[in-house]
XYZ file of C-alpha atoms in Angstrom:
474
model
C 13.336 -3.811 -16.179
C 10.616 -1.256 -15.787
C 11.420 2.375 -15.425
C 9.392 5.189 -16.957
C 11.556 7.112 -19.344
C 11.482 10.660 -20.666
C 12.073 11.261 -24.382
C 15.700 11.030 -25.459
C 16.099 12.458 -28.940
C 18.312 10.498 -31.267
C 19.660 13.609 -32.934
C 22.579 11.928 -34.622
C 20.248 9.468 -36.302
C 17.598 11.970 -37.215
C 20.127 14.293 -38.801
C 20.617 12.047 -41.820
C 18.716 9.499 -43.860
C 18.030 6.093 -42.362
C 17.210 3.169 -44.612
C 15.965 -0.359 -44.664
C 18.438 -1.927 -47.074
C 17.446 -5.000 -49.055
C 20.002 -7.379 -50.549
C 18.857 -9.302 -53.620
C 19.226 -9.652 -57.358
C 20.137 -11.881 -60.255
C 23.926 -11.355 -60.525
C 25.924 -14.567 -60.452
C 28.062 -14.605 -57.287
C 31.513 -16.121 -56.981
C 31.096 -19.821 -56.068
C 31.557 -20.580 -52.412
C 31.735 -23.712 -50.302
C 28.414 -25.133 -49.027
C 27.454 -23.497 -45.717
C 27.227 -25.443 -42.462
C 23.544 -26.342 -41.956
C 23.320 -25.204 -38.332
C 23.969 -21.528 -39.075
C 21.060 -19.329 -40.119
C 21.361 -17.513 -42.394
C 24.738 -19.023 -43.466
C 27.482 -16.443 -43.871
C 28.138 -17.522 -47.486
C 24.534 -16.757 -48.398
C 24.812 -13.322 -46.851
C 28.017 -12.664 -48.773
C 26.400 -13.708 -52.047
C 23.536 -11.339 -51.505
C 25.771 -8.521 -50.374
C 27.581 -8.753 -53.751
C 24.253 -8.419 -55.562
C 22.755 -5.043 -56.519
C 21.449 -3.186 -53.479
C 17.815 -2.268 -53.070
C 16.497 0.219 -50.539
C 13.314 0.992 -48.659
C 12.700 4.390 -47.123
C 13.248 5.202 -43.475
C 9.531 5.367 -42.774
C 6.339 3.794 -43.932
C 4.303 6.938 -44.432
C 0.682 7.507 -43.364
C -1.607 5.703 -45.790
C 1.260 3.690 -47.306
C 1.178 -0.114 -47.463
C 4.680 -1.558 -47.852
C 5.207 -5.286 -48.518
C 8.637 -6.908 -48.255
C 9.864 -9.959 -50.165
C 10.991 -13.235 -48.637
C 13.638 -13.427 -51.382
C 15.546 -10.463 -49.957
C 17.527 -10.078 -46.748
C 16.814 -6.609 -45.359
C 18.970 -4.518 -43.064
C 17.603 -1.888 -40.679
C 20.167 0.896 -40.975
C 19.148 2.805 -37.849
C 15.630 3.547 -36.614
C 12.877 2.705 -39.106
C 9.316 3.771 -38.322
C 5.837 2.781 -39.416
C 3.821 5.963 -39.087
C 0.196 6.438 -38.024
C -1.902 5.006 -40.854
C 0.993 3.114 -42.457
C 1.336 -0.659 -42.764
C 4.423 -2.855 -43.116
C 3.808 -6.427 -44.301
C 6.514 -9.073 -43.836
C 5.777 -12.465 -45.425
C 6.765 -15.887 -44.130
C 10.435 -16.761 -44.483
C 11.724 -13.181 -44.551
C 14.990 -12.363 -42.741
C 15.562 -8.844 -41.438
C 18.879 -7.826 -39.919
C 19.295 -5.027 -37.437
C 22.492 -3.149 -38.199
C 25.204 -3.772 -35.640
C 27.083 -0.732 -36.977
C 24.396 1.984 -37.196
C 23.118 2.119 -33.624
C 20.523 1.925 -32.380
C 18.798 0.108 -35.206
C 15.180 -0.683 -34.465
C 11.735 -1.064 -35.990
C 9.250 1.271 -34.300
C 5.530 1.183 -35.071
C 3.844 4.442 -34.098
C 0.376 4.497 -32.544
C -2.025 4.003 -35.429
C 0.563 2.186 -37.555
C 0.473 -1.557 -38.166
C 3.065 -4.303 -38.497
C 2.176 -7.636 -40.089
C 4.987 -10.123 -39.431
C 3.310 -13.291 -40.617
C 5.568 -16.298 -40.470
C 4.569 -19.939 -40.362
C 5.804 -22.878 -38.311
C 8.089 -23.980 -41.149
C 8.963 -20.508 -42.461
C 9.251 -18.057 -39.574
C 10.024 -14.395 -39.958
C 13.446 -13.845 -38.357
C 14.802 -10.555 -37.008
C 18.490 -10.945 -36.228
C 21.869 -9.193 -36.169
C 23.718 -7.997 -39.272
C 26.942 -9.509 -37.936
C 28.097 -12.846 -39.373
C 26.327 -15.692 -37.543
C 29.407 -16.753 -35.583
C 29.970 -13.161 -34.393
C 26.433 -12.280 -33.304
C 25.917 -11.322 -29.688
C 23.369 -9.805 -27.366
C 22.577 -6.158 -27.963
C 23.781 -6.050 -31.569
C 20.658 -4.066 -32.473
C 17.642 -2.503 -30.777
C 14.508 -4.567 -31.336
C 10.838 -4.043 -32.210
C 8.483 -1.552 -30.553
C 4.712 -1.517 -31.026
C 2.848 1.600 -29.871
C -0.920 1.509 -29.481
C -3.848 3.492 -28.120
C -4.955 1.162 -25.362
C -4.490 1.568 -21.600
C -1.728 3.419 -19.766
C -1.886 4.454 -16.107
C 0.362 7.497 -16.333
C -1.273 10.914 -16.762
C -2.198 11.888 -20.314
C 0.887 12.953 -22.219
C 3.260 11.073 -19.931
C 2.980 7.711 -21.694
C 6.262 7.900 -23.587
C 8.023 4.755 -24.746
C 11.541 3.714 -23.825
C 14.269 4.253 -26.368
C 12.591 7.406 -27.729
C 9.933 5.210 -29.311
C 7.172 7.808 -29.068
C 3.799 8.454 -27.467
C 1.329 5.696 -26.742
C -1.814 5.047 -24.735
C -5.467 5.997 -24.748
C -8.832 4.414 -24.039
C -9.305 2.089 -27.012
C -9.031 -1.376 -25.498
C -9.634 -2.917 -28.941
C -6.910 -0.975 -30.755
C -5.173 -2.928 -33.520
C -1.412 -2.656 -34.133
C -1.284 -5.564 -36.593
C -0.093 -9.168 -36.364
C 3.114 -10.838 -35.167
C 3.029 -14.628 -35.494
C 5.707 -17.295 -35.900
C 8.396 -14.668 -35.546
C 11.822 -14.897 -33.898
C 13.702 -11.847 -32.593
C 17.404 -12.479 -31.875
C 20.394 -10.575 -30.440
C 18.362 -7.446 -29.723
C 18.251 -5.023 -26.798
C 20.111 -1.738 -26.745
C 20.804 0.850 -24.043
C 20.030 4.226 -25.627
C 21.052 5.985 -22.421
C 21.498 4.894 -18.814
C 18.336 3.059 -17.755
C 16.661 3.799 -21.104
C 16.657 0.602 -23.123
C 15.116 -1.021 -26.126
C 13.856 -4.565 -25.520
C 13.564 -7.418 -27.981
C 9.795 -6.863 -28.230
C 8.138 -3.919 -26.505
C 4.358 -3.475 -26.481
C 3.294 0.021 -25.421
C -0.449 0.444 -24.964
C -1.166 -2.298 -27.495
C -4.844 -3.224 -27.782
C -6.556 -6.588 -28.011
C -7.344 -6.088 -31.693
C -3.676 -6.989 -32.227
C -2.715 -10.626 -32.871
C 0.482 -11.908 -31.238
C 1.362 -15.576 -30.837
C 4.228 -17.998 -31.457
C 6.951 -15.417 -30.905
C 10.442 -16.107 -29.550
C 12.897 -13.579 -28.183
C 16.395 -15.076 -28.046
C 19.724 -13.806 -26.691
C 18.479 -10.331 -25.825
C 20.525 -7.938 -23.699
C 17.465 -6.365 -22.059
C 13.966 -7.758 -21.484
C 12.574 -10.440 -23.743
C 8.954 -9.254 -23.766
C 7.822 -6.034 -22.112
C 4.336 -4.569 -21.846
C 3.637 -0.992 -20.815
C -0.111 -0.936 -20.326
C -2.374 -2.253 -23.046
C -4.826 -5.109 -23.373
C -3.236 -7.315 -26.034
C -3.761 -11.062 -25.674
C -0.832 -13.374 -26.444
C -0.048 -17.070 -26.474
C 2.968 -19.290 -27.117
C 5.646 -16.800 -26.111
C 9.188 -18.143 -25.678
C 12.027 -16.163 -24.078
C 15.468 -17.798 -24.091
C 18.942 -16.679 -23.040
C 17.712 -13.233 -21.959
C 20.035 -11.008 -19.896
C 17.355 -8.981 -18.116
C 13.796 -10.068 -17.317
C 12.145 -12.577 -19.616
C 8.657 -11.156 -19.065
C 8.116 -7.621 -17.762
C 4.704 -5.951 -17.578
C 3.429 -2.810 -15.886
C 1.570 0.486 -16.349
C -1.954 -0.967 -16.301
C -1.491 -4.041 -18.506
C -4.733 -6.045 -18.628
C -4.249 -8.657 -21.330
C -4.697 -12.407 -21.311
C -1.852 -14.843 -21.910
C -1.323 -18.586 -22.172
C 1.714 -20.800 -22.781
C 4.508 -18.431 -21.777
C 7.898 -20.085 -21.231
C 11.235 -18.596 -20.191
C 14.612 -20.311 -19.982
C 16.945 -17.734 -18.465
C 20.630 -17.233 -19.230
C 22.383 -18.992 -16.303
C 25.319 -16.562 -16.369
C 23.638 -13.279 -17.187
C 19.902 -13.527 -16.534
C 17.642 -11.481 -14.308
C 14.089 -12.346 -13.222
C 11.619 -14.625 -14.937
C 8.812 -12.115 -14.251
C 9.343 -8.529 -13.161
C 5.964 -6.936 -12.675
C 4.888 -3.449 -11.610
C 1.779 -1.390 -11.179
C 3.236 2.080 -11.708
C 6.690 3.221 -10.643
C 5.556 6.678 -9.468
C 2.108 6.004 -7.998
C 1.575 2.488 -6.705
C -2.197 3.083 -6.643
C -2.445 4.464 -10.182
C -5.405 3.195 -12.179
C -6.168 1.258 -14.233
C -4.381 -1.352 -12.157
C -2.063 -3.884 -13.756
C -4.324 -6.974 -13.785
C -3.591 -9.563 -16.503
C -5.006 -13.084 -16.619
C -2.179 -15.559 -17.298
C -2.491 -19.337 -17.584
C 0.141 -22.061 -18.157
C 3.456 -20.363 -17.446
C 6.895 -21.994 -17.056
C 9.919 -20.116 -15.716
C 13.295 -21.908 -15.827
C 16.246 -20.437 -13.931
C 19.946 -21.271 -13.921
C 19.880 -24.860 -12.703
C 18.581 -27.363 -10.135
C 18.250 -25.735 -6.720
C 19.402 -22.454 -8.236
C 22.909 -23.792 -8.816
C 25.094 -23.443 -11.881
C 26.062 -20.428 -13.922
C 27.915 -17.574 -12.251
C 28.264 -18.106 -8.513
C 26.350 -15.580 -6.450
C 23.998 -14.569 -9.265
C 20.686 -14.315 -7.375
C 17.540 -13.553 -9.300
C 13.902 -14.431 -8.778
C 11.265 -16.375 -10.625
C 8.368 -14.039 -9.812
C 9.202 -10.501 -8.657
C 5.891 -8.705 -8.140
C 5.826 -5.152 -6.813
C 4.632 -1.526 -6.929
C 0.931 -2.233 -6.618
C 0.568 -4.822 -9.342
C -2.362 -7.176 -9.533
C -3.129 -10.063 -11.853
C -4.206 -13.681 -11.665
C -1.558 -16.287 -12.539
C -2.838 -19.842 -12.941
C -1.048 -23.177 -13.488
C 2.467 -21.732 -13.283
C 5.750 -23.560 -12.721
C 8.855 -21.823 -11.308
C 12.100 -23.808 -10.974
C 15.849 -23.331 -10.786
C 16.289 -19.681 -9.781
C 19.292 -18.592 -7.737
C 17.232 -16.186 -5.643
C 13.599 -16.679 -4.658
C 10.850 -18.467 -6.459
C 8.487 -15.705 -5.324
C 9.257 -12.177 -4.119
C 6.367 -9.782 -3.415
C 7.147 -6.168 -2.548
C 5.107 -3.186 -1.318
C 1.903 -2.951 0.699
C -0.024 -1.821 -2.365
C 0.674 -5.158 -4.033
C -0.773 -6.966 -1.030
C -3.745 -4.598 -1.190
C -4.490 -5.820 -4.726
C -4.696 -9.358 -3.329
C -7.008 -8.280 -0.553
C -9.258 -6.625 -3.136
C -9.474 -9.817 -5.192
C -7.294 -8.462 -8.001
C -4.228 -10.632 -7.389
C -3.624 -14.345 -6.909
C -1.315 -17.200 -7.871
C -3.244 -20.462 -8.112
C -2.633 -24.136 -8.833
C 1.075 -23.491 -9.271
C 4.361 -25.144 -8.265
C 7.508 -23.475 -6.902
C 10.405 -25.924 -6.585
C 14.151 -26.450 -7.037
C 15.039 -22.796 -6.393
C 17.720 -21.562 -3.984
C 14.854 -20.282 -1.817
C 11.160 -20.691 -2.373
C 10.236 -17.299 -0.894
C 11.731 -13.961 0.067
C 10.251 -14.285 3.564
C 7.311 -15.636 5.542
C 4.855 -13.156 4.034
C 5.317 -14.543 0.525
C 5.019 -18.064 1.878
C 1.733 -17.235 3.588
C 0.340 -15.593 0.459
C 1.344 -18.477 -1.799
C -0.213 -20.960 0.620
C -3.525 -19.096 0.809
C -6.302 -21.599 1.425
C -8.116 -22.548 -1.743
C -5.368 -21.459 -4.121
C -4.118 -25.020 -4.574
C -0.389 -24.264 -4.745
C 2.503 -26.625 -3.990
C 6.063 -25.969 -2.798
C 9.189 -28.102 -3.198
C 7.577 -30.701 -5.435
C 9.879 -31.770 -8.266
C 7.794 -31.364 -11.449
C 9.838 -34.067 -13.215
C 10.418 -32.292 -16.515
C 12.536 -34.087 -19.106
C 15.630 -31.855 -19.222
C 14.620 -28.222 -18.685
C 18.118 -26.854 -18.006
C 19.751 -28.052 -21.229
C 20.455 -24.856 -23.194
C 20.760 -26.549 -26.606
C 18.329 -29.475 -26.599
C 15.971 -28.887 -23.663
C 12.982 -31.033 -22.836
C 10.254 -29.136 -20.996
C 7.655 -31.905 -21.038
C 6.428 -33.383 -17.757
C 7.327 -37.054 -17.550
C 5.044 -39.898 -16.525
C 4.033 -39.458 -12.893
C 4.905 -35.754 -12.853
C 3.083 -33.649 -10.238
C 2.554 -31.092 -13.031
C 0.036 -33.472 -14.576
C -2.278 -33.165 -11.611
C -3.541 -30.342 -9.446
C -4.027 -27.881 -12.307
C -7.103 -25.707 -12.572
C -9.413 -25.905 -15.551
C -10.692 -22.617 -16.870
C -14.220 -23.752 -16.149
C -13.244 -23.903 -12.477
C -12.042 -20.299 -12.696
C -15.445 -18.927 -13.671
C -16.332 -17.996 -10.064
C -13.058 -16.057 -9.767
C -13.723 -14.091 -12.943
C -17.238 -13.309 -11.753
C -15.828 -11.416 -8.753
C -13.815 -8.977 -10.886
C -14.900 -5.389 -11.529
C -17.184 -4.908 -14.522
C -14.475 -3.521 -16.812
C -12.254 -6.558 -16.176
C -15.136 -8.969 -16.661
C -15.730 -7.323 -20.024
C -12.014 -7.446 -20.846
C -11.825 -11.168 -20.113
C -15.215 -12.017 -21.618
C -13.547 -13.900 -24.477
C -11.543 -16.145 -22.114
C -13.515 -19.255 -23.049
C -12.613 -18.850 -26.722
C -9.119 -17.397 -26.316
C -7.700 -20.024 -23.949
C -7.008 -23.638 -24.858
C -9.397 -25.332 -22.457
C -7.723 -28.724 -22.885
C -4.464 -27.584 -21.239
C -5.224 -28.851 -17.745
C -1.649 -29.161 -16.495
C 0.844 -27.000 -14.628
C 3.314 -25.144 -16.823
C 3.531 -24.030 -20.438
C 4.220 -27.445 -21.992
C 2.054 -30.525 -21.751
C 2.860 -34.241 -21.970
C 1.795 -34.772 -25.578
C 3.643 -32.065 -27.509
C 6.471 -29.622 -26.813
C 5.674 -26.584 -28.942
C 9.037 -25.003 -28.062
C 10.780 -27.618 -30.235
C 8.967 -26.716 -33.440
C 10.834 -25.557 -36.528
C 10.418 -21.820 -35.874
C 12.396 -21.785 -32.584
C 16.079 -21.992 -31.656
C 18.185 -22.714 -28.572
C 21.814 -21.628 -28.323
C 23.273 -21.816 -31.823
C 20.890 -24.634 -32.695
C 17.932 -24.022 -34.990
C 15.292 -26.599 -35.772
């Protein structure tokens, strides 16, 4: 959830050394039984490496330092590890990094000007997970990853301070580069540093569009899956599963582009699919929050919002506090609250100014489609091409272990979508700075994805080798 936080110094952590610990070596371990294939990494493998000689990396990647990890070593974040301004941390494909469940909070924080390169592949993802044995891992075992950049923030200068004492961010460099995160999975993260002051699985503070982020999964997080505070970073193929708070949360002047975002919420402990804000203090603060998002799927607790804990009522889209943004070809199903909840006059004002719309989208199979008649009227705005109560006929979207998000033959999601070519007139009405920001839309977006939702009929990218659902890993 979005709340602006003041710095909270982690004095206990800063008082002593904090290390990334690597486990690796050539010592022959005591033979053990073969591990069960569904656990990753198997507990026997961890035990073998823990008996090997220990290697260490320093608490910080210093300015000007380039640090490269090894896929042959399992690393442990023993507390808060930082990549300083001018430093670079490179993580190759297949590397496993464990956040300590004992030294809390453990987190990887990239300062503004620092860079993280987490460069997995479809077959060899980079995995950030808990240091607990696989069968004992749970939400909130460790903190998560924070990227700080020098792109947009709509708080006054000096007031753009990250949650979880993650440092200053923000500026005017829309093209700022914080590195690369691709084919990366972040599990069992999210940590409450103090009341209302949390670390998310992946937090992007003022991250610019020079940064590359795609094919990233946040799984079993105790706070938000993905959260943006300002920034202009463009992302695609984001998967949030089994998240306790909001799957996608953006605010503070975020103006990035996104495509193929999918959330499958925890039916017993999930919050909203989207929770979106302009600015919590000043609902008219500029730059406005105005992203351009295409092909989104939000999956709630079950058909018609049933299943999970009785009385748990959360929304698909919760849009408030003066946010804008254009959301195209979205699918919202199965939430126990409303499919769409819009709050605050300033949010409606963004729509009236042409800075907010939801188009060519489907809201269905929720406990309620809308909070009230106002949301219904907005969603049914003439020319937006939306549909309500139409079963999208996905394969098995509510299965938490082996889901099928593909639209089946005859699905309404296979018709009524907007092509990006058809959106050109909409983009032409935006203010000059937003037209410039979205100028690369024709090359960034997959123009062949003319369907509603994040998954098409020909291939379900969420079932590739780099993802997991429940305890199951591909």
